[in-house]
XYZ file of C-alpha atoms in Angstrom:
764
model
C 42.179 15.081 8.005
C 43.930 13.300 5.297
C 46.844 12.463 7.349
C 48.101 9.550 9.528
C 44.926 7.431 8.982
C 42.355 9.975 10.213
C 39.763 8.590 8.040
C 40.144 5.223 8.619
C 39.993 6.098 12.631
C 36.920 8.051 11.586
C 35.069 5.447 9.676
C 36.413 2.862 12.518
C 35.097 4.869 15.358
C 31.613 5.187 13.541
C 31.333 1.619 13.426
C 32.624 0.644 16.774
C 30.297 3.604 18.022
C 26.900 2.285 15.853
C 27.717 -1.049 17.097
C 27.815 -0.421 21.001
C 24.410 1.632 20.459
C 22.974 -1.203 19.048
C 24.233 -3.669 21.473
C 23.618 -1.518 24.531
C 20.605 0.630 23.750
C 18.818 -1.683 20.953
C 19.549 1.307 18.451
C 18.010 3.632 20.063
C 20.320 7.002 18.390
C 20.586 9.448 21.570
C 23.247 8.722 24.011
C 23.326 10.577 27.405
C 26.668 10.777 28.876
C 28.245 12.159 31.984
C 31.818 12.491 32.740
C 31.315 11.778 36.222
C 28.740 8.987 36.439
C 29.574 7.139 33.259
C 33.113 6.443 33.957
C 34.395 2.775 33.421
C 30.825 2.176 31.105
C 30.835 1.577 27.813
C 29.674 5.483 27.109
C 33.284 6.634 27.954
C 34.969 4.947 25.313
C 33.305 7.047 23.096
C 32.737 10.758 24.402
C 35.347 11.009 26.568
C 38.016 13.470 25.077
C 40.859 11.708 25.604
C 42.989 10.437 22.701
C 41.609 12.974 20.603
C 38.187 11.325 20.472
C 36.263 14.650 20.288
C 37.842 14.983 17.060
C 36.350 11.985 15.670
C 33.078 12.884 17.263
C 33.317 16.270 15.376
C 33.744 14.876 12.129
C 31.396 12.254 12.447
C 27.296 13.089 11.724
C 26.656 13.610 15.440
C 24.965 16.538 17.385
C 25.315 17.348 21.135
C 22.894 19.207 23.786
C 24.325 19.319 26.903
C 25.011 16.035 28.097
C 22.892 14.550 24.803
C 24.653 13.078 21.638
C 22.725 12.177 18.612
C 22.967 11.250 15.541
C 21.760 13.849 13.049
C 19.532 11.513 10.832
C 18.717 8.042 11.868
C 19.741 6.704 8.463
C 23.481 7.516 9.336
C 23.043 5.253 12.531
C 21.714 2.812 9.944
C 24.563 2.986 7.629
C 27.132 3.108 10.336
C 25.719 -0.596 11.163
C 25.751 -1.912 7.025
C 29.168 -0.655 7.126
C 29.849 -3.012 10.122
C 28.368 -5.516 8.318
C 30.263 -5.088 5.136
C 32.014 -1.921 4.487
C 33.327 -0.345 0.871
C 36.366 -1.732 -0.356
C 39.529 0.119 0.413
C 39.655 2.060 -2.610
C 36.185 3.659 -1.897
C 36.821 3.873 1.947
C 38.916 6.419 1.359
C 36.147 8.583 -0.775
C 33.402 7.317 1.427
C 34.995 8.685 4.712
C 36.277 12.042 3.171
C 32.548 12.008 1.692
C 30.851 11.118 5.355
C 32.549 13.864 7.003
C 32.020 16.377 4.500
C 28.110 15.936 4.382
C 27.510 16.675 8.015
C 23.741 17.418 7.906
C 22.942 16.243 4.524
C 20.509 13.389 3.718
C 22.266 9.856 3.663
C 20.679 9.439 0.322
C 23.886 10.811 -1.247
C 26.204 8.410 0.493
C 28.079 6.452 -2.635
C 27.797 2.565 -2.938
C 30.157 2.647 -6.268
C 31.703 -0.967 -7.039
C 35.546 -1.231 -7.588
C 37.385 -3.873 -7.710
C 40.131 -4.926 -4.894
C 42.618 -7.131 -3.810
C 42.372 -5.897 -0.135
C 39.081 -7.657 0.344
C 38.908 -10.366 2.726
C 39.095 -13.479 0.539
C 35.640 -15.278 -0.981
C 36.057 -18.070 1.556
C 36.641 -16.506 4.852
C 33.059 -15.875 6.035
C 33.798 -15.845 9.806
C 34.092 -12.230 10.039
C 30.653 -11.843 9.239
C 29.805 -14.172 12.021
C 31.229 -11.862 14.418
C 29.855 -8.577 12.857
C 25.617 -7.292 13.557
C 24.845 -9.779 10.613
C 25.719 -12.539 13.064
C 24.601 -10.971 16.291
C 21.310 -9.275 15.588
C 18.060 -10.036 13.583
C 18.102 -7.565 10.796
C 14.861 -8.320 9.157
C 12.881 -5.499 10.886
C 15.787 -2.553 9.764
C 14.424 -1.809 6.573
C 16.888 0.747 5.315
C 19.902 -1.476 6.982
C 18.594 -4.063 4.634
C 18.628 -1.631 1.494
C 22.215 -0.595 2.247
C 23.604 -4.166 2.212
C 21.060 -4.970 -0.479
C 22.902 -2.481 -2.863
C 26.559 -3.866 -1.438
C 25.490 -7.412 -2.910
C 24.611 -5.338 -6.103
C 27.860 -3.599 -6.332
C 30.478 -6.029 -4.301
C 30.600 -9.916 -6.088
C 32.598 -10.716 -2.798
C 29.877 -9.882 -0.504
C 27.222 -12.080 -2.534
C 29.604 -15.005 -2.431
C 30.291 -14.259 1.496
C 26.497 -14.235 2.130
C 26.393 -17.432 -0.056
C 28.769 -19.240 2.264
C 27.094 -18.081 5.636
C 23.979 -19.898 4.508
C 26.173 -22.693 3.406
C 28.205 -23.033 6.785
C 24.349 -22.888 8.790
C 23.951 -26.762 7.615
C 26.502 -27.586 10.086
C 27.116 -24.552 12.363
C 24.146 -24.112 14.803
C 25.919 -20.533 15.598
C 25.772 -19.400 12.035
C 21.630 -18.865 11.757
C 21.047 -15.691 12.700
C 23.534 -14.620 9.972
C 22.141 -16.887 7.454
C 18.405 -15.599 8.248
C 20.042 -12.305 7.630
C 22.274 -13.005 4.565
C 19.522 -15.197 2.425
C 17.158 -11.814 3.675
C 19.802 -9.686 1.942
C 20.296 -11.874 -1.474
C 16.244 -12.479 -1.783
C 15.480 -8.596 -1.655
C 18.715 -7.845 -4.248
C 17.056 -10.498 -6.823
C 18.872 -12.992 -6.556
C 17.387 -16.616 -7.592
C 17.497 -19.515 -5.345
C 15.961 -21.500 -8.330
C 17.519 -25.294 -8.130
C 19.517 -24.543 -5.059
C 21.060 -27.236 -2.729
C 19.740 -25.428 0.467
C 19.231 -28.920 2.314
C 19.494 -28.356 5.986
C 19.779 -24.456 5.913
C 19.030 -22.838 8.965
C 17.218 -19.573 8.515
C 14.431 -19.245 11.449
C 12.839 -15.780 11.067
C 14.344 -14.762 7.698
C 12.419 -13.063 4.963
C 12.232 -14.618 1.957
C 9.013 -13.000 0.553
C 8.732 -12.812 -3.146
C 11.817 -14.917 -3.374
C 12.644 -17.021 -6.168
C 12.756 -20.859 -4.627
C 11.552 -23.316 -7.742
C 13.110 -26.610 -7.389
C 14.927 -26.242 -4.693
C 15.871 -28.672 -2.632
C 14.977 -27.605 1.097
C 14.744 -30.715 2.674
C 15.522 -30.714 6.416
C 16.070 -26.991 6.202
C 14.854 -24.753 9.472
C 12.364 -22.104 8.224
C 10.697 -21.637 11.387
C 8.923 -18.321 11.135
C 10.404 -17.524 7.882
C 8.027 -15.061 5.742
C 7.026 -16.641 2.696
C 4.686 -14.414 1.586
C 4.194 -14.593 -2.561
C 7.247 -17.050 -2.752
C 8.173 -18.926 -5.802
C 8.453 -22.291 -4.832
C 7.458 -24.770 -7.445
C 8.340 -27.998 -7.606
C 10.842 -27.296 -4.680
C 11.336 -30.009 -1.975
C 10.540 -29.328 1.722
C 10.648 -33.044 3.039
C 11.857 -32.573 6.730
C 12.086 -28.710 6.828
C 10.793 -27.152 10.320
C 7.949 -24.640 9.365
C 6.613 -23.752 12.521
C 5.187 -20.642 12.637
C 5.638 -19.563 8.590
C 3.862 -17.015 7.290
C 2.675 -17.095 3.847
C 0.502 -13.586 3.892
C -2.649 -15.978 3.645
C -5.066 -18.524 4.630
C -7.082 -21.165 2.838
C -10.453 -20.299 1.777
C -13.605 -23.013 2.441
C -15.124 -24.241 -0.138
C -19.372 -24.328 0.557
C -22.270 -25.491 -1.833
C -23.389 -22.240 -2.236
C -23.179 -18.538 -1.915
C -22.064 -17.271 1.692
C -24.023 -14.736 2.674
C -23.104 -14.035 6.992
C -20.651 -15.776 9.270
C -19.595 -15.010 12.738
C -16.808 -16.305 15.260
C -18.154 -17.551 18.907
C -16.500 -15.473 21.743
C -13.822 -18.018 22.417
C -12.598 -18.106 18.602
C -13.258 -21.526 18.392
C -16.303 -21.798 16.319
C -16.923 -20.358 12.965
C -20.316 -20.144 11.258
C -21.434 -19.061 7.900
C -24.731 -18.687 6.429
C -25.923 -19.906 2.678
C -28.002 -19.006 0.196
C -29.543 -22.438 0.487
C -30.893 -21.711 3.781
C -28.029 -23.740 5.623
C -25.896 -22.975 8.196
C -22.306 -24.409 8.526
C -19.837 -24.669 11.720
C -16.416 -24.930 11.554
C -13.507 -25.455 14.502
C -11.343 -23.046 14.135
C -8.185 -25.033 14.934
C -8.198 -27.254 11.787
C -11.077 -25.590 10.065
C -13.038 -28.865 9.477
C -16.691 -28.552 9.202
C -18.330 -30.391 12.436
C -21.736 -29.342 11.952
C -24.555 -28.141 9.390
C -27.688 -26.806 10.931
C -30.735 -27.079 8.690
C -34.298 -25.716 9.298
C -34.687 -22.611 7.332
C -36.460 -22.795 3.596
C -34.702 -19.590 2.181
C -31.444 -17.694 2.540
C -29.636 -17.186 5.660
C -28.810 -13.288 5.957
C -27.439 -12.825 9.404
C -25.815 -14.895 12.120
C -25.139 -13.993 16.078
C -23.497 -16.200 18.964
C -24.650 -15.764 22.298
C -22.077 -14.291 24.941
C -21.977 -17.703 26.528
C -20.817 -19.140 22.602
C -23.391 -22.113 23.266
C -26.171 -20.487 21.304
C -26.719 -19.276 18.018
C -29.279 -17.097 16.596
C -30.257 -16.420 12.790
C -32.201 -14.731 10.294
C -33.793 -15.534 7.126
C -35.267 -14.600 4.110
C -38.101 -17.143 4.948
C -39.121 -14.642 7.441
C -38.290 -16.224 10.855
C -35.689 -15.873 13.609
C -34.362 -19.443 14.642
C -32.276 -19.694 17.705
C -29.695 -22.879 17.759
C -28.050 -25.246 20.221
C -24.569 -25.297 19.489
C -23.493 -28.475 21.143
C -26.745 -30.654 19.311
C -27.806 -28.422 16.547
C -31.164 -28.493 17.286
C -33.438 -25.246 17.154
C -34.686 -24.135 20.116
C -36.425 -21.267 19.086
C -38.668 -20.196 16.172
C -39.337 -16.482 16.252
C -42.110 -15.568 14.106
C -44.036 -12.243 13.482
C -42.051 -10.073 10.800
C -43.996 -10.282 7.792
C -40.994 -10.548 5.329
C -37.113 -11.503 5.446
C -35.562 -10.968 8.206
C -31.833 -8.868 7.009
C -30.354 -8.870 10.420
C -29.803 -10.447 14.138
C -28.321 -9.306 17.090
C -28.082 -10.815 20.895
C -27.776 -8.160 23.693
C -24.790 -7.956 25.806
C -26.389 -9.799 28.355
C -27.837 -12.404 26.097
C -31.587 -12.103 27.317
C -32.696 -10.184 24.241
C -32.662 -10.475 20.562
C -33.156 -7.913 17.834
C -34.009 -8.367 14.460
C -34.187 -6.114 11.520
C -36.546 -6.996 8.675
C -37.344 -6.142 5.097
C -40.900 -5.142 6.544
C -39.183 -1.714 7.750
C -39.178 -2.870 11.360
C -36.735 -3.815 14.225
C -38.124 -5.959 16.257
C -37.119 -7.026 20.062
C -37.483 -10.854 21.324
C -37.045 -12.221 24.929
C -34.660 -15.167 24.687
C -36.203 -17.193 27.177
C -39.953 -17.074 26.201
C -39.523 -16.076 22.479
C -41.985 -13.353 22.649
C -41.794 -10.177 21.182
C -41.267 -7.647 23.666
C -40.877 -4.136 21.450
C -41.807 -3.354 18.012
C -39.758 -0.477 16.465
C -41.329 1.801 13.884
C -39.771 4.556 11.965
C -37.533 3.364 9.227
C -39.530 3.667 5.691
C -37.842 0.960 3.795
C -36.079 -2.330 4.650
C -34.220 -2.511 7.932
C -30.817 -4.488 6.970
C -28.970 -4.275 9.963
C -29.373 -4.594 13.533
C -26.501 -4.077 16.115
C -27.084 -3.589 20.025
C -24.528 -1.060 21.177
C -21.196 -2.496 24.094
C -23.696 -1.774 27.229
C -26.752 -2.797 25.655
C -28.656 0.120 26.263
C -29.021 1.288 22.337
C -29.911 -0.355 19.226
C -28.519 0.960 16.046
C -30.403 -0.141 12.832
C -29.239 0.574 9.095
C -32.223 0.629 6.304
C -32.779 0.868 2.570
C -33.924 4.793 3.462
C -30.445 5.829 3.837
C -30.254 6.461 7.302
C -28.746 4.642 10.653
C -31.306 5.060 13.326
C -30.098 4.617 17.023
C -32.967 3.508 19.476
C -33.278 3.393 23.125
C -33.697 0.011 24.386
C -35.977 0.681 27.696
C -38.054 2.954 25.771
C -38.445 1.691 22.115
C -37.965 4.928 20.770
C -35.270 6.791 18.235
C -32.945 8.772 19.974
C -30.896 9.513 16.878
C -31.247 9.788 12.862
C -27.653 9.795 11.494
C -28.275 11.120 8.041
C -25.664 11.455 5.165
C -25.243 8.462 3.147
C -26.795 8.612 -0.483
C -27.893 5.079 -0.860
C -29.172 2.072 1.010
C -27.337 1.204 4.390
C -26.402 -2.413 4.454
C -24.506 -2.823 7.674
C -24.049 -1.173 11.137
C -21.573 -1.576 13.784
C -20.942 -0.007 17.289
C -16.911 0.522 18.222
C -15.865 -1.886 21.187
C -16.092 1.320 23.515
C -19.519 2.118 21.987
C -18.675 5.553 21.175
C -18.902 5.207 17.407
C -21.089 3.488 14.914
C -19.878 2.494 11.268
C -22.021 1.939 8.906
C -21.629 0.478 5.326
C -23.634 1.760 2.420
C -24.520 1.090 -1.620
C -23.097 4.584 -2.097
C -19.666 2.848 -1.802
C -18.500 4.516 1.228
C -18.324 3.649 5.109
C -19.271 6.772 7.305
C -18.041 6.648 10.993
C -20.374 8.811 13.697
C -20.625 10.101 16.973
C -23.074 8.095 18.848
C -23.722 11.267 21.325
C -23.711 13.861 18.723
C -25.015 11.962 15.694
C -22.543 13.715 13.650
C -20.450 12.344 11.005
C -16.509 11.908 12.219
C -14.962 9.914 8.611
C -16.319 9.057 5.377
C -14.090 5.994 4.313
C -13.628 6.498 0.533
C -11.989 4.138 -1.659
C -14.729 0.721 -2.515
C -15.918 0.845 -6.304
C -18.826 -0.638 -5.577
C -21.543 -0.942 -2.677
C -19.864 -1.722 0.812
C -22.121 -4.570 2.461
C -20.545 -5.502 5.383
C -18.553 -3.329 8.386
C -16.880 -4.549 11.291
C -14.654 -3.134 14.118
C -11.532 -4.625 15.297
C -11.410 -6.109 19.050
C -9.240 -3.160 19.680
C -11.024 -0.396 18.058
C -8.360 0.393 15.906
C -9.381 -0.916 12.878
C -12.396 -1.145 10.393
C -12.988 -4.007 8.076
C -15.480 -3.537 5.068
C -16.736 -5.975 2.418
C -18.075 -4.696 -0.850
C -19.643 -6.172 -4.027
C -16.208 -4.682 -5.681
C -15.024 -8.175 -4.169
C -12.217 -6.867 -1.916
C -12.109 -6.257 1.515
C -11.067 -3.242 2.985
C -9.192 -2.602 6.219
C -9.068 1.149 7.451
C -7.193 3.306 9.891
C -10.028 4.001 12.172
C -8.086 8.022 13.749
C -7.067 8.668 10.077
C -9.806 7.403 7.984
C -7.175 6.015 5.656
C -7.234 2.671 3.863
C -4.283 0.585 5.384
C -4.913 -2.824 3.367
C -6.882 -4.231 0.485
C -7.712 -7.832 0.683
C -7.813 -9.168 -2.669
C -8.377 -12.682 -3.874
C -12.555 -12.874 -4.235
C -13.983 -13.427 -7.577
C -17.370 -12.099 -6.806
C -19.742 -10.297 -4.366
C -18.023 -9.919 -0.744
C -21.258 -10.236 1.644
C -19.398 -10.462 4.980
C -16.439 -9.941 7.045
C -15.603 -10.491 10.498
C -12.655 -10.515 13.073
C -11.528 -13.074 14.738
C -11.724 -12.401 19.091
C -7.711 -12.031 19.175
C -8.245 -9.577 16.147
C -5.038 -11.527 14.395
C -7.632 -12.753 11.624
C -9.967 -11.834 9.064
C -13.096 -13.932 7.686
C -14.659 -13.015 4.544
C -17.855 -14.664 2.941
C -18.385 -14.030 -0.752
C -20.928 -15.211 -3.697
C -17.485 -17.327 -5.011
C -18.819 -19.697 -2.854
C -15.944 -19.337 -0.155
C -14.944 -18.276 2.755
C -11.679 -16.719 2.657
C -9.359 -16.041 5.975
C -6.710 -13.481 6.072
C -3.538 -12.988 8.262
C -4.011 -9.757 9.519
C -0.205 -9.743 10.927
C 1.371 -10.477 7.734
C -0.380 -8.461 5.439
C 1.888 -5.109 5.553
C 4.159 -5.808 2.459
C 5.749 -2.254 1.538
C 6.722 -3.581 -1.832
C 2.786 -3.908 -2.611
C 0.792 -0.590 -2.649
C -2.962 -1.830 -2.461
C -5.799 0.612 -2.558
C -6.926 1.000 -6.285
C -9.855 -0.912 -7.314
C -8.955 -1.758 -10.853
C -5.633 -2.272 -12.640
C -2.821 0.454 -12.431
C -1.663 1.400 -15.723
C 1.175 3.840 -14.368
C 3.264 4.264 -11.672
C 6.016 7.004 -11.051
C 8.647 8.132 -8.057
C 8.520 11.825 -7.249
C 11.821 13.705 -7.640
C 12.691 13.468 -3.987
C 11.748 9.600 -3.781
C 9.758 10.059 -0.633
C 6.491 9.575 -2.701
C 4.968 7.131 -5.428
C 1.943 8.189 -7.651
C -0.310 5.585 -9.381
C -2.933 5.926 -11.962
C -5.438 3.695 -12.092
C -8.280 2.137 -14.470
C -10.597 2.880 -11.182
C -10.301 7.016 -12.705
C -8.201 7.865 -9.705
C -4.323 8.856 -8.802
C -3.228 7.675 -5.808
C -0.365 8.979 -3.899
C 1.705 6.726 -1.480
C 4.484 7.263 1.025
C 7.286 5.269 0.057
C 8.561 4.279 3.368
C 5.155 3.183 5.051
C 3.419 2.072 1.955
C 0.495 4.096 2.869
C -2.244 6.175 0.705
C -1.889 9.767 1.635
C -3.621 11.207 -1.498
C -6.557 9.599 -3.779
C -6.886 12.191 -6.483
C -10.868 11.795 -8.082
C -12.022 13.920 -10.894
C -11.386 11.755 -14.298
C -13.928 10.308 -15.687
C -11.853 7.661 -17.626
C -9.011 5.121 -17.011
C -5.632 7.020 -15.939
C -3.348 5.500 -17.624
C -0.302 7.797 -17.213
C 1.095 9.964 -14.414
C 4.449 12.043 -13.598
C 5.742 14.642 -11.518
C 6.810 18.173 -12.135
C 10.470 18.546 -11.873
C 9.941 20.282 -8.511
C 7.761 17.739 -7.585
C 5.184 19.965 -6.274
C 2.813 19.074 -8.789
C 1.194 15.921 -10.691
C -0.135 15.479 -14.451
C -2.605 12.782 -15.097
C -3.811 11.840 -18.410
C -7.153 9.768 -18.805
C -9.135 8.109 -21.503
C -11.480 10.837 -20.779
C -9.236 12.959 -23.397
C -7.965 15.199 -20.740
C -5.132 16.220 -18.742
C -5.453 16.899 -15.179
C -2.804 18.969 -12.801
C -2.881 18.437 -9.315
C -1.161 20.061 -6.169
C 0.882 17.535 -4.393
C 0.492 19.170 -0.891
C -3.377 19.630 -1.211
C -4.237 16.835 -3.253
C -6.804 19.335 -4.925
C -7.150 19.921 -9.044
C -5.797 22.831 -10.100
C -6.072 22.741 -14.039
C -7.896 20.773 -16.260
C -6.524 20.459 -19.301
C -9.016 20.193 -22.065
C -9.388 20.466 -25.925
C -8.241 17.030 -27.573
C -11.035 15.224 -29.453
C -9.542 11.944 -28.893
C -7.090 9.670 -26.437
C -4.333 11.267 -25.267
C -1.573 9.158 -25.819
C 1.507 10.827 -24.003
C 1.963 13.712 -21.582
C 5.285 15.264 -20.539
C 6.585 18.415 -18.478
C 9.182 20.870 -19.893
C 12.456 20.659 -17.899
C 11.395 24.099 -16.055
C 8.127 22.455 -15.339
C 6.426 25.532 -16.961
C 5.037 23.977 -19.409
C 3.156 20.332 -20.406
C 3.149 19.024 -23.953
C 0.364 16.652 -24.739
C 0.007 14.021 -27.631
C -3.064 12.402 -28.924
C -4.617 9.923 -31.368
C -6.353 13.058 -32.819
C -3.442 13.678 -34.951
C -1.867 16.836 -32.989
C 0.164 17.790 -30.043
C -0.629 20.646 -27.483
C 1.302 22.972 -25.732
C -0.063 23.968 -22.466
C 0.852 26.978 -19.641
C 1.149 24.910 -16.498
C 0.112 28.425 -14.661
C -2.893 29.455 -16.208
C -3.701 26.261 -17.856
C -4.279 27.881 -21.130
C -3.203 25.765 -24.494
C -0.416 27.788 -25.991
C 0.113 25.979 -29.274
C -1.260 23.146 -31.406
C 1.048 21.300 -33.752
C -1.205 19.400 -36.526
C -0.250 17.646 -39.760
C 0.627 14.250 -38.355
C -0.678 11.218 -40.536
C -2.165 9.671 -37.421
C -2.152 9.667 -33.742
C 0.962 11.032 -31.765
C 2.100 8.380 -29.420
C 5.421 9.599 -27.576
C 6.703 13.028 -27.138
C 9.621 14.265 -25.405
C 10.851 18.162 -24.315
C 14.256 19.331 -24.313
C 15.430 23.034 -23.283
C 18.153 24.911 -24.458
C 19.572 28.384 -23.802
C 17.501 30.012 -26.794
C 14.609 27.648 -27.067
C 12.396 24.724 -26.220
C 12.778 21.610 -28.597
C 10.036 18.756 -29.126
C 10.523 15.073 -30.433
C 7.171 13.305 -31.503
C 6.514 9.898 -32.339
C 3.476 9.063 -34.281
C 1.490 6.621 -35.858
C 2.416 7.631 -39.437
C 5.388 5.981 -38.468
C 7.761 9.402 -38.275
C 10.186 10.888 -35.200
C 9.726 14.447 -36.099
C 11.923 17.073 -34.100
C 10.823 20.299 -33.233
C 11.609 23.600 -32.345
C 9.202 25.729 -30.193
C 9.864 29.962 -30.525
C 8.206 32.597 -29.053
C 7.183 36.372 -29.845
C 5.224 37.799 -27.555
C 2.850 35.783 -26.009
C 2.741 33.650 -29.268
C 4.371 30.206 -29.590
C 4.743 28.691 -32.728
C 6.505 25.267 -33.548
C 8.810 24.997 -36.710
C 10.055 21.410 -37.798
C 13.811 20.906 -37.782
C 13.881 17.142 -39.343
C 11.837 14.004 -39.690
C 12.630 10.688 -40.058
C 10.175 10.164 -43.073
C 11.334 11.694 -46.219
C 7.907 12.290 -47.266
C 8.079 15.106 -44.536
C 9.741 18.807 -45.976
C 12.836 19.494 -43.447
C 13.546 22.851 -44.324
C 14.910 24.130 -40.967
C 17.326 27.166 -41.448
C 16.737 27.427 -45.278
C 16.936 31.056 -46.127
C 14.854 31.550 -49.510
C 15.820 35.284 -49.911
C 15.172 36.276 -53.942
C 13.281 32.986 -55.032
C 11.645 33.022 -58.055
C 8.214 31.481 -59.031
C 7.554 30.624 -55.206
C 3.583 30.778 -54.905
C 2.181 32.477 -51.688
C 0.947 29.055 -50.472
C 4.572 27.496 -50.616
C 6.295 30.513 -49.147
C 4.237 30.027 -45.910
C 4.939 26.138 -45.891
C 8.257 26.777 -45.770
C 8.421 29.332 -43.493
C 6.266 26.963 -41.293
C 8.613 24.049 -41.518
C 11.542 26.308 -40.447
C 12.959 28.310 -43.462
C 13.993 31.559 -43.044
C 12.902 34.471 -45.367
C 14.459 37.715 -44.707
C 11.559 39.819 -46.218
C 9.070 38.153 -44.325
C 7.886 39.272 -41.058
C 6.428 36.070 -39.941
C 8.861 34.283 -37.799
């Protein structure tokens, strides 16, 4: 295969095939080819048997099943596309060609991007070929694997980096270069290239992803930045005069400043009006197109706890701690009705779907149903034993769900006024209940820090959503019903996948309790109201940054990749370990059990276990597949500073502020040996093995580095000091003291413990 340029032909064939697949099939890796039906089509050029093409197909990672051809792994297809943009230098091309052809069926992760200089590379100034490559023909921003390959090229090939800069420069005067320029600047930002102070005037990079990029003091006057992702970008003192920025995404929206705490909020059905209920008894109305306040409704004498729009959008109902329900005209701001009858504050109000009834829940433990036209109470629903915090109508209007401080959710038949289900399972107050858009599920948020999803027909709990570290005050379904947003007194909003029960986003930014969350009617925004006097508006569609894994409720103290690099484990001050999928950014396991900060996590060499150490003075060993704790290693009397696996993964060593190192058996969880004698805490340890022994290195607060040899006799393990960086520590490893005179028994024992050798002693 090395003869007659066969390798080069193979690489060329791969690149051209991949480009054709992206051009004609939008990247679909499966190609159906019929010799009879596909004559004269693009497929014939690649899948006919003429000119030895069958040989070329045999050496690239394609499989065949009848008339169907498919790449063995999709990353091979993406790698081929990256080659079509910028391949390896000539000297590496031979290596990569043979490497590619010899690895059919193996993961693409082993493909090399080694750097080498080459005088045969296209000159730096010649960027024209990039415009004719996929870089200039296809938006690659969504092709994560392709971007990763090209990012590595930038980091290894200075020529490619310079050519990408040239493409961006060309876009200033060449309209045809804007697709290539958007891809180029996206790749450079991902590669960590900084544009601080750069002259980027008039560049055209619509649709680029500049998230987390560094553009301080950059000159961006006249730049085309339409639909550019500017999430978490650094642009301090940058100049944007005349820049086109329609559709740019910053990943967040401005907050609305109020004069008092925000306790509730709601969108109008058409999404054009937003209302916020305040602790001072007032209600603020906002026009959502510009987010300016249009009205202030005054009338309640105490905190407004709940708001609901009539389906037509021209009426608002509010419930207050002044024990009244008020009905307001949206256009005039006048109070039309004041509904009185409750003997305590109103926690929740809701319009029926038809708009002819209002339901109110009160701290007097009752739910009342009111006639909208007359203002009369038509039903009083009795059954809760404590405050009613939330009421909601089902989509059909035939049921009402109510949540109470008695830890239950009750489902009521509207016509009969009786309770048809009592949903039990929460261990704290139920503050919020909501029906799914289809009406087949109820979500409830509780003081037990969880959200529960209930089946309306059976009354069974189908999911318990855990992750908040404090009371869940508000829950809401997205308009499509595939997501739930929850607001908590841990100052965060969480977004959950309804089917899996997993937390897909944690929205952080509030500095105080979040009391209210609501989706916009289109489902593209979430508004959250907080006791920090703000309403924050979250862009749902742009909160998917795979570089930021959110879910912990406190600081993350440690993070580590799995050996296969498909998972990340993180330890947090919220006492948990989370396991994340690297590709999707989703949390696949929450490992709970520690009673203190988790400040270090590590994978076993095989990747089948995670070890975590905590301020609770324990090490926990977790099964990666099940998320279960298989061992809790207890014995240290103070904080543990360092934990490490042995190279074989069968032992764990832990160093502690109690001045000891403990060696543990991973399979049984038993302590095999305890090393003491340090002049302070043991801050750092490392394990290494050889053919005859296990070696341990310790770093201690007594300013010493010590090297130990772990020996084993039967089931007994013993640590022998080989040497120490401190002169005060005896270093006698290997010393033979046969026939010495005057050595006391204690000193003899000391020498043996430090690794000296006495042939007459039975102690090893």
